[in-house]
């Protein structure tokens, strides 16, 4: 049992470079391979307007896997009356349901038994996970436990997908730089933080401040200042992955969230960004010297279960303090707190 659980966790890790459907199908394939089930599938609630949600709930089959060729289609699963009744019952109760027949389930031979597990966290129910067996099945609590683990993992996948859907909303995008804005950060920082815990990776939060930006505006004008900020945002975004975030926090301050990153990579990130800013050839004059435009960074790395950071807000505050430390030492550098 322990070996199977370990294999499950090792192989269903969410890959942010994949699409939602690719992650779901990978999870279902691994899930099927670790059981004696003949068929597994994910059923999701269809989202609609408030008026539509007051009507009967609609569901759709998003993905499935079969252990071998079976004489029924995915469409027949939802069309089978007994199955649809169990799906609705699972959604209503928010508890696992078990369907067992003396013979094959009508129209779905050779399936005899089906475990229905809600994809949910608290009262937030997103769908149902199906794990179906043939006549060889004998009741085993191990299969129920596996279904619960996979259901929780799929819930996390769906939550993360929702973060990216929100990011496409114009109200969450900064008009000047095209980055996510402070509203998006405040709405989603805790979810991003929670995902780090669920994935078992670290999360680096960087507070970035544009050095001498007031002097850039004073000496070159606000149009140049806007172009500099826009170019800075472009440079920051060019050095992150799909799993990372760049947010314009306000004025000349940016926040970057980097998943699963080392101290060496953070230092390299700071050096690369400042090197590319040199190519802008934007200088300010201070005490008779020409100083190139640069940025100073403060970073706090959150390691799940390793330090005392307990919320997204605390992580932001810790990164802000790290930025203060960096600015008090030398501009154009990064100060990292583990």
mmCIF file of C-alpha atoms in Angstrom:
data_model
loop_
_atom_site.group_PDB
_atom_site.id
_atom_site.type_symbol
_atom_site.label_atom_id
_atom_site.label_comp_id
_atom_site.label_asym_id
_atom_site.label_seq_id
_atom_site.Cartn_x
_atom_site.Cartn_y
_atom_site.Cartn_z
ATOM 1 C CA UNK A 1 0.000 0.000 0.000
ATOM 2 C CA UNK A 2 2.747 2.446 0.963
ATOM 3 C CA UNK A 3 4.639 1.678 -2.252
ATOM 4 C CA UNK A 4 1.547 2.406 -4.350
ATOM 5 C CA UNK A 5 0.886 5.712 -2.564
ATOM 6 C CA UNK A 6 4.497 6.774 -3.069
ATOM 7 C CA UNK A 7 4.354 5.891 -6.772
ATOM 8 C CA UNK A 8 1.126 7.842 -7.152
ATOM 9 C CA UNK A 9 2.529 10.984 -5.564
ATOM 10 C CA UNK A 10 5.775 10.748 -7.533
ATOM 11 C CA UNK A 11 4.052 10.470 -10.908
ATOM 12 C CA UNK A 12 1.054 12.828 -10.754
ATOM 13 C CA UNK A 13 3.013 15.971 -9.911
ATOM 14 C CA UNK A 14 1.407 18.915 -11.659
ATOM 15 C CA UNK A 15 3.454 20.267 -14.587
ATOM 16 C CA UNK A 16 2.727 23.942 -15.223
ATOM 17 C CA UNK A 17 4.154 23.697 -18.742
ATOM 18 C CA UNK A 18 1.251 21.426 -19.743
ATOM 19 C CA UNK A 19 -2.323 22.353 -20.561
ATOM 20 C CA UNK A 20 -5.141 21.584 -18.135
ATOM 21 C CA UNK A 21 -6.270 18.611 -20.241
ATOM 22 C CA UNK A 22 -2.722 17.215 -20.475
ATOM 23 C CA UNK A 23 -2.311 17.354 -16.677
ATOM 24 C CA UNK A 24 -5.701 15.740 -16.110
ATOM 25 C CA UNK A 25 -5.016 12.916 -18.585
ATOM 26 C CA UNK A 26 -1.573 12.258 -17.083
ATOM 27 C CA UNK A 27 -3.126 12.019 -13.624
ATOM 28 C CA UNK A 28 -5.834 9.630 -14.836
ATOM 29 C CA UNK A 29 -3.304 7.406 -16.631
ATOM 30 C CA UNK A 30 -1.138 7.074 -13.518
ATOM 31 C CA UNK A 31 -4.229 6.533 -11.370
ATOM 32 C CA UNK A 32 -5.429 3.697 -13.627
ATOM 33 C CA UNK A 33 -2.003 2.038 -13.766
ATOM 34 C CA UNK A 34 -1.843 1.740 -9.963
ATOM 35 C CA UNK A 35 -5.195 -0.016 -9.540
ATOM 36 C CA UNK A 36 -7.031 -3.003 -10.969
ATOM 37 C CA UNK A 37 -9.719 -0.658 -12.285
ATOM 38 C CA UNK A 38 -10.883 -1.071 -15.881
ATOM 39 C CA UNK A 39 -11.913 2.541 -16.380
ATOM 40 C CA UNK A 40 -11.357 5.940 -14.725
ATOM 41 C CA UNK A 41 -12.895 9.271 -15.709
ATOM 42 C CA UNK A 42 -13.233 12.877 -14.590
ATOM 43 C CA UNK A 43 -16.684 14.502 -14.616
ATOM 44 C CA UNK A 44 -16.840 18.287 -14.083
ATOM 45 C CA UNK A 45 -19.682 20.630 -13.309
ATOM 46 C CA UNK A 46 -20.338 23.032 -16.147
ATOM 47 C CA UNK A 47 -20.121 26.661 -15.020
ATOM 48 C CA UNK A 48 -22.707 29.190 -16.134
ATOM 49 C CA UNK A 49 -24.520 32.338 -15.069
ATOM 50 C CA UNK A 50 -26.249 32.660 -11.701
ATOM 51 C CA UNK A 51 -29.621 32.086 -13.430
ATOM 52 C CA UNK A 52 -28.338 28.907 -15.088
ATOM 53 C CA UNK A 53 -26.857 27.627 -11.832
ATOM 54 C CA UNK A 54 -30.298 27.743 -10.241
ATOM 55 C CA UNK A 55 -31.466 25.132 -12.777
ATOM 56 C CA UNK A 56 -30.461 21.449 -12.744
ATOM 57 C CA UNK A 57 -26.692 21.019 -12.604
ATOM 58 C CA UNK A 58 -25.043 20.100 -15.909
ATOM 59 C CA UNK A 59 -21.934 17.926 -16.055
ATOM 60 C CA UNK A 60 -19.452 16.984 -18.766
ATOM 61 C CA UNK A 61 -16.839 14.241 -19.074
ATOM 62 C CA UNK A 62 -13.411 15.913 -19.378
ATOM 63 C CA UNK A 63 -11.046 12.952 -19.600
ATOM 64 C CA UNK A 64 -10.905 9.169 -19.216
ATOM 65 C CA UNK A 65 -8.585 6.155 -19.412
ATOM 66 C CA UNK A 66 -9.312 2.481 -20.126
ATOM 67 C CA UNK A 67 -7.238 -0.533 -19.107
ATOM 68 C CA UNK A 68 -8.240 -2.300 -22.332
ATOM 69 C CA UNK A 69 -10.689 -1.988 -25.186
ATOM 70 C CA UNK A 70 -14.191 -1.688 -23.732
ATOM 71 C CA UNK A 71 -17.489 -1.949 -25.642
ATOM 72 C CA UNK A 72 -18.854 1.423 -24.506
ATOM 73 C CA UNK A 73 -17.980 5.070 -25.148
ATOM 74 C CA UNK A 74 -17.450 7.978 -22.774
ATOM 75 C CA UNK A 75 -20.776 9.404 -23.914
ATOM 76 C CA UNK A 76 -22.557 6.237 -22.767
ATOM 77 C CA UNK A 77 -21.213 6.739 -19.252
ATOM 78 C CA UNK A 78 -23.224 9.940 -18.779
ATOM 79 C CA UNK A 79 -26.189 8.515 -20.683
ATOM 80 C CA UNK A 80 -26.487 5.547 -18.312
ATOM 81 C CA UNK A 81 -29.270 6.402 -15.863
ATOM 82 C CA UNK A 82 -27.837 4.672 -12.794
ATOM 83 C CA UNK A 83 -24.429 6.326 -13.314
ATOM 84 C CA UNK A 84 -25.896 9.810 -13.766
ATOM 85 C CA UNK A 85 -27.942 9.307 -10.590
ATOM 86 C CA UNK A 86 -24.826 8.378 -8.596
ATOM 87 C CA UNK A 87 -22.948 11.379 -10.018
ATOM 88 C CA UNK A 88 -25.702 13.774 -8.927
ATOM 89 C CA UNK A 89 -25.922 12.059 -5.537
ATOM 90 C CA UNK A 90 -22.167 12.484 -5.031
ATOM 91 C CA UNK A 91 -22.367 16.170 -5.972
ATOM 92 C CA UNK A 92 -25.259 16.732 -3.570
ATOM 93 C CA UNK A 93 -23.807 14.821 -0.614
ATOM 94 C CA UNK A 94 -20.153 15.835 -1.177
ATOM 95 C CA UNK A 95 -19.234 12.317 -0.031
ATOM 96 C CA UNK A 96 -17.944 9.256 -1.865
ATOM 97 C CA UNK A 97 -20.604 6.906 -3.244
ATOM 98 C CA UNK A 98 -20.299 3.231 -4.180
ATOM 99 C CA UNK A 99 -22.322 1.497 -6.895
ATOM 100 C CA UNK A 100 -22.241 -2.308 -6.888
ATOM 101 C CA UNK A 101 -24.292 -4.730 -8.979
ATOM 102 C CA UNK A 102 -24.702 -8.494 -8.897
ATOM 103 C CA UNK A 103 -24.238 -8.448 -12.664
ATOM 104 C CA UNK A 104 -22.647 -5.968 -15.044
ATOM 105 C CA UNK A 105 -24.052 -2.448 -14.939
ATOM 106 C CA UNK A 106 -26.642 -2.278 -17.708
ATOM 107 C CA UNK A 107 -25.091 -1.042 -20.956
ATOM 108 C CA UNK A 108 -21.583 -0.808 -19.462
ATOM 109 C CA UNK A 109 -20.349 -4.395 -19.493
ATOM 110 C CA UNK A 110 -17.952 -5.585 -18.147
ATOM 111 C CA UNK A 111 -18.203 -2.904 -15.399
ATOM 112 C CA UNK A 112 -19.798 -4.060 -12.151
ATOM 113 C CA UNK A 113 -18.649 -1.660 -9.418
ATOM 114 C CA UNK A 114 -17.943 2.081 -9.472
ATOM 115 C CA UNK A 115 -16.455 4.381 -6.817
ATOM 116 C CA UNK A 116 -17.628 8.013 -7.138
ATOM 117 C CA UNK A 117 -15.404 10.583 -5.367
ATOM 118 C CA UNK A 118 -16.216 14.312 -5.204
ATOM 119 C CA UNK A 119 -13.613 16.778 -6.501
ATOM 120 C CA UNK A 120 -14.059 19.236 -3.678
ATOM 121 C CA UNK A 121 -12.569 21.241 -0.858
ATOM 122 C CA UNK A 122 -15.083 22.124 1.819
ATOM 123 C CA UNK A 123 -18.298 23.225 0.143
ATOM 124 C CA UNK A 124 -16.550 24.070 -3.150
ATOM 125 C CA UNK A 125 -17.493 21.127 -5.373
ATOM 126 C CA UNK A 126 -16.066 21.007 -8.893
ATOM 127 C CA UNK A 127 -16.969 17.530 -10.106
ATOM 128 C CA UNK A 128 -16.702 13.764 -9.613
ATOM 129 C CA UNK A 129 -13.896 11.232 -10.121
ATOM 130 C CA UNK A 130 -15.018 7.784 -11.358
ATOM 131 C CA UNK A 131 -13.094 4.561 -10.686
ATOM 132 C CA UNK A 132 -14.810 1.534 -12.278
ATOM 133 C CA UNK A 133 -14.117 -2.211 -11.888
ATOM 134 C CA UNK A 134 -15.203 -5.473 -13.527
ATOM 135 C CA UNK A 135 -16.516 -8.666 -11.863
ATOM 136 C CA UNK A 136 -13.101 -9.451 -10.341
ATOM 137 C CA UNK A 137 -13.376 -6.504 -7.933
ATOM 138 C CA UNK A 138 -13.505 -7.129 -4.193
ATOM 139 C CA UNK A 139 -14.235 -4.282 -1.784
ATOM 140 C CA UNK A 140 -10.925 -2.652 -0.798
ATOM 141 C CA UNK A 141 -10.506 0.511 1.283
ATOM 142 C CA UNK A 142 -7.194 1.058 -0.534
ATOM 143 C CA UNK A 143 -9.079 1.986 -3.733
ATOM 144 C CA UNK A 144 -11.213 4.518 -1.860
ATOM 145 C CA UNK A 145 -8.105 6.120 -0.356
ATOM 146 C CA UNK A 146 -6.426 6.346 -3.756
ATOM 147 C CA UNK A 147 -9.527 8.019 -5.183
ATOM 148 C CA UNK A 148 -9.487 10.614 -2.398
ATOM 149 C CA UNK A 149 -5.809 11.409 -3.004
ATOM 150 C CA UNK A 150 -6.259 11.787 -6.760
ATOM 151 C CA UNK A 151 -9.447 13.836 -6.295
ATOM 152 C CA UNK A 152 -7.580 16.290 -4.062
ATOM 153 C CA UNK A 153 -4.769 16.547 -6.625
ATOM 154 C CA UNK A 154 -7.234 17.246 -9.445
ATOM 155 C CA UNK A 155 -8.928 19.917 -7.327
ATOM 156 C CA UNK A 156 -5.538 21.636 -7.022
ATOM 157 C CA UNK A 157 -5.030 21.440 -10.802
ATOM 158 C CA UNK A 158 -8.402 23.093 -11.378
ATOM 159 C CA UNK A 159 -7.671 25.818 -8.824
ATOM 160 C CA UNK A 160 -4.396 26.642 -10.529
ATOM 161 C CA UNK A 161 -6.079 26.760 -13.944
ATOM 162 C CA UNK A 162 -8.514 29.284 -12.480
ATOM 163 C CA UNK A 163 -5.597 31.550 -11.557
ATOM 164 C CA UNK A 164 -4.569 31.740 -15.195
ATOM 165 C CA UNK A 165 -8.125 32.323 -16.390
ATOM 166 C CA UNK A 166 -8.432 35.280 -14.027
ATOM 167 C CA UNK A 167 -5.119 36.620 -15.273
ATOM 168 C CA UNK A 168 -6.616 37.004 -18.764
ATOM 169 C CA UNK A 169 -9.276 39.369 -17.389
ATOM 170 C CA UNK A 170 -8.459 42.967 -18.442
ATOM 171 C CA UNK A 171 -9.252 44.228 -14.933
ATOM 172 C CA UNK A 172 -6.243 42.272 -13.644
ATOM 173 C CA UNK A 173 -3.760 43.672 -16.216
ATOM 174 C CA UNK A 174 -1.674 46.828 -15.804
ATOM 175 C CA UNK A 175 -2.311 49.126 -18.780
ATOM 176 C CA UNK A 176 1.240 50.470 -19.129
ATOM 177 C CA UNK A 177 3.325 47.308 -18.767
ATOM 178 C CA UNK A 178 0.933 44.467 -19.612
ATOM 179 C CA UNK A 179 1.855 42.737 -16.338
ATOM 180 C CA UNK A 180 -0.604 41.483 -13.761
ATOM 181 C CA UNK A 181 -1.618 44.309 -11.416
ATOM 182 C CA UNK A 182 -1.885 44.694 -7.650
ATOM 183 C CA UNK A 183 -5.569 43.697 -7.739
ATOM 184 C CA UNK A 184 -4.645 40.323 -9.269
ATOM 185 C CA UNK A 185 -1.916 39.805 -6.656
ATOM 186 C CA UNK A 186 -4.196 40.582 -3.716
ATOM 187 C CA UNK A 187 -6.944 38.338 -5.112
ATOM 188 C CA UNK A 188 -4.670 35.368 -5.764
ATOM 189 C CA UNK A 189 -1.551 35.570 -3.583
ATOM 190 C CA UNK A 190 -2.902 33.137 -0.999
ATOM 191 C CA UNK A 191 -3.936 30.625 -3.682
ATOM 192 C CA UNK A 192 -0.473 30.807 -5.281
ATOM 193 C CA UNK A 193 1.054 30.347 -1.822
ATOM 194 C CA UNK A 194 -1.206 27.345 -1.097
ATOM 195 C CA UNK A 195 -0.315 25.736 -4.423
ATOM 196 C CA UNK A 196 3.347 25.823 -3.425
ATOM 197 C CA UNK A 197 2.504 23.729 -0.367
ATOM 198 C CA UNK A 198 0.385 21.318 -2.438
ATOM 199 C CA UNK A 199 3.141 20.805 -5.041
ATOM 200 C CA UNK A 200 5.879 20.439 -2.413
ATOM 201 C CA UNK A 201 8.139 22.996 -4.104
ATOM 202 C CA UNK A 202 9.533 26.330 -2.915
ATOM 203 C CA UNK A 203 8.276 29.790 -3.855
ATOM 204 C CA UNK A 204 10.545 32.823 -4.166
ATOM 205 C CA UNK A 205 8.929 36.239 -3.787
ATOM 206 C CA UNK A 206 10.996 39.122 -5.209
ATOM 207 C CA UNK A 207 10.278 42.749 -4.428
ATOM 208 C CA UNK A 208 11.877 44.873 -7.169
ATOM 209 C CA UNK A 209 12.480 48.606 -7.004
ATOM 210 C CA UNK A 210 13.648 50.772 -9.926
ATOM 211 C CA UNK A 211 16.730 52.708 -8.772
ATOM 212 C CA UNK A 212 16.689 56.507 -9.131
ATOM 213 C CA UNK A 213 13.393 56.367 -11.021
ATOM 214 C CA UNK A 214 12.345 59.819 -9.809
ATOM 215 C CA UNK A 215 15.540 61.244 -11.308
ATOM 216 C CA UNK A 216 14.801 59.434 -14.607
ATOM 217 C CA UNK A 217 11.453 61.241 -14.769
ATOM 218 C CA UNK A 218 12.953 64.575 -13.673
ATOM 219 C CA UNK A 219 15.921 64.487 -16.061
ATOM 220 C CA UNK A 220 14.405 62.731 -19.091
ATOM 221 C CA UNK A 221 10.663 63.314 -18.753
ATOM 222 C CA UNK A 222 7.706 61.072 -17.900
ATOM 223 C CA UNK A 223 7.418 59.650 -21.424
ATOM 224 C CA UNK A 224 10.911 58.221 -21.127
ATOM 225 C CA UNK A 225 10.064 57.038 -17.615
ATOM 226 C CA UNK A 226 7.008 55.150 -18.917
ATOM 227 C CA UNK A 227 9.074 53.557 -21.686
ATOM 228 C CA UNK A 228 11.695 52.475 -19.143
ATOM 229 C CA UNK A 229 9.062 50.820 -16.948
ATOM 230 C CA UNK A 230 7.504 49.105 -19.952
ATOM 231 C CA UNK A 231 10.912 47.819 -21.076
ATOM 232 C CA UNK A 232 11.728 46.645 -17.544
ATOM 233 C CA UNK A 233 8.481 44.657 -17.474
ATOM 234 C CA UNK A 234 9.341 43.076 -20.838
ATOM 235 C CA UNK A 235 12.777 42.045 -19.574
ATOM 236 C CA UNK A 236 11.327 40.553 -16.373
ATOM 237 C CA UNK A 237 8.730 38.547 -18.293
ATOM 238 C CA UNK A 238 11.334 37.273 -20.765
ATOM 239 C CA UNK A 239 13.182 35.485 -17.964
ATOM 240 C CA UNK A 240 10.331 33.667 -16.233
ATOM 241 C CA UNK A 241 8.499 30.411 -16.952
ATOM 242 C CA UNK A 242 4.816 29.748 -17.423
ATOM 243 C CA UNK A 243 4.574 28.821 -13.756
ATOM 244 C CA UNK A 244 5.890 32.234 -12.623
ATOM 245 C CA UNK A 245 4.297 35.670 -12.232
ATOM 246 C CA UNK A 246 5.329 39.289 -12.812
ATOM 247 C CA UNK A 247 3.169 41.913 -11.100
ATOM 248 C CA UNK A 248 3.402 45.692 -11.248
ATOM 249 C CA UNK A 249 2.781 46.461 -7.593
ATOM 250 C CA UNK A 250 2.595 50.196 -8.104
ATOM 251 C CA UNK A 251 4.690 53.073 -9.439
ATOM 252 C CA UNK A 252 8.197 51.735 -10.054
ATOM 253 C CA UNK A 253 7.787 48.628 -7.884
ATOM 254 C CA UNK A 254 7.348 45.112 -9.261
ATOM 255 C CA UNK A 255 6.840 41.721 -7.632
ATOM 256 C CA UNK A 256 8.043 38.495 -9.237
ATOM 257 C CA UNK A 257 6.957 35.066 -7.976
ATOM 258 C CA UNK A 258 9.243 32.218 -9.037
ATOM 259 C CA UNK A 259 8.377 28.576 -8.408
ATOM 260 C CA UNK A 260 10.994 25.973 -7.500
ATOM 261 C CA UNK A 261 14.090 28.170 -7.748
ATOM 262 C CA UNK A 262 17.553 28.126 -6.154
ATOM 263 C CA UNK A 263 19.532 30.968 -4.583
ATOM 264 C CA UNK A 264 21.985 30.748 -7.499
ATOM 265 C CA UNK A 265 19.141 31.219 -9.994
ATOM 266 C CA UNK A 266 17.856 34.263 -8.089
ATOM 267 C CA UNK A 267 21.296 35.876 -8.147
ATOM 268 C CA UNK A 268 21.609 35.089 -11.855
ATOM 269 C CA UNK A 269 18.140 36.549 -12.469
ATOM 270 C CA UNK A 270 19.149 39.862 -10.848
ATOM 271 C CA UNK A 271 22.441 40.057 -12.756
ATOM 272 C CA UNK A 272 20.777 39.237 -16.089
ATOM 273 C CA UNK A 273 18.022 41.817 -15.671
ATOM 274 C CA UNK A 274 20.469 44.594 -14.756
ATOM 275 C CA UNK A 275 22.793 43.626 -17.613
ATOM 276 C CA UNK A 276 19.948 43.908 -20.109
ATOM 277 C CA UNK A 277 18.868 47.254 -18.628
ATOM 278 C CA UNK A 278 22.296 48.630 -19.555
ATOM 279 C CA UNK A 279 21.339 48.202 -23.212
ATOM 280 C CA UNK A 280 18.660 50.890 -22.739
ATOM 281 C CA UNK A 281 21.434 53.503 -22.380
ATOM 282 C CA UNK A 282 19.383 55.396 -19.815
ATOM 283 C CA UNK A 283 21.575 57.289 -17.336
ATOM 284 C CA UNK A 284 20.907 59.781 -14.595
ATOM 285 C CA UNK A 285 23.356 62.389 -13.393
ATOM 286 C CA UNK A 286 24.049 62.346 -9.648
ATOM 287 C CA UNK A 287 26.852 64.286 -7.958
ATOM 288 C CA UNK A 288 28.376 64.941 -11.370
ATOM 289 C CA UNK A 289 28.486 61.227 -12.301
ATOM 290 C CA UNK A 290 26.476 59.337 -14.924
ATOM 291 C CA UNK A 291 24.766 56.360 -13.289
ATOM 292 C CA UNK A 292 23.026 53.697 -15.405
ATOM 293 C CA UNK A 293 19.419 52.764 -14.710
ATOM 294 C CA UNK A 294 19.183 49.560 -12.625
ATOM 295 C CA UNK A 295 16.917 47.696 -10.232
ATOM 296 C CA UNK A 296 17.422 46.485 -6.682
ATOM 297 C CA UNK A 297 15.791 43.268 -5.511
ATOM 298 C CA UNK A 298 14.824 41.727 -2.199
ATOM 299 C CA UNK A 299 13.821 38.062 -2.126
ATOM 300 C CA UNK A 300 12.301 35.710 0.412
ATOM 301 C CA UNK A 301 12.162 31.989 -0.355
ATOM 302 C CA UNK A 302 9.288 30.032 1.172
ATOM 303 C CA UNK A 303 9.973 26.342 1.784
ATOM 304 C CA UNK A 304 6.853 24.392 2.867
ATOM 305 C CA UNK A 305 7.279 22.926 6.369
ATOM 306 C CA UNK A 306 10.751 24.460 6.732
ATOM 307 C CA UNK A 307 10.141 28.008 7.948
ATOM 308 C CA UNK A 308 7.602 30.063 9.836
ATOM 309 C CA UNK A 309 5.937 31.801 6.868
ATOM 310 C CA UNK A 310 2.260 30.839 7.096
ATOM 311 C CA UNK A 311 0.519 33.023 4.496
ATOM 312 C CA UNK A 312 0.985 34.824 1.213
ATOM 313 C CA UNK A 313 0.783 38.171 2.988
ATOM 314 C CA UNK A 314 3.640 37.223 5.333
ATOM 315 C CA UNK A 315 5.741 36.194 2.344
ATOM 316 C CA UNK A 316 5.185 39.594 0.699
ATOM 317 C CA UNK A 317 6.147 41.383 3.915
ATOM 318 C CA UNK A 318 9.323 39.305 4.248
ATOM 319 C CA UNK A 319 10.321 40.113 0.639
ATOM 320 C CA UNK A 320 9.692 43.809 1.284
ATOM 321 C CA UNK A 321 12.049 43.687 4.274
ATOM 322 C CA UNK A 322 14.663 41.936 2.135
ATOM 323 C CA UNK A 323 14.395 44.754 -0.416
ATOM 324 C CA UNK A 324 15.022 47.308 2.337
ATOM 325 C CA UNK A 325 18.160 45.353 3.307
ATOM 326 C CA UNK A 326 19.406 45.368 -0.293
ATOM 327 C CA UNK A 327 18.768 49.102 -0.792
ATOM 328 C CA UNK A 328 20.612 49.947 2.416
ATOM 329 C CA UNK A 329 23.716 48.131 1.135
ATOM 330 C CA UNK A 330 24.108 48.692 -2.603
ATOM 331 C CA UNK A 331 21.719 49.507 -5.416
ATOM 332 C CA UNK A 332 21.551 47.174 -8.380
ATOM 333 C CA UNK A 333 21.975 44.074 -6.202
ATOM 334 C CA UNK A 334 19.768 41.431 -4.597
ATOM 335 C CA UNK A 335 19.401 40.457 -0.944
ATOM 336 C CA UNK A 336 17.996 36.942 -0.400
ATOM 337 C CA UNK A 337 16.404 35.633 2.792
ATOM 338 C CA UNK A 338 15.851 31.875 3.026
#
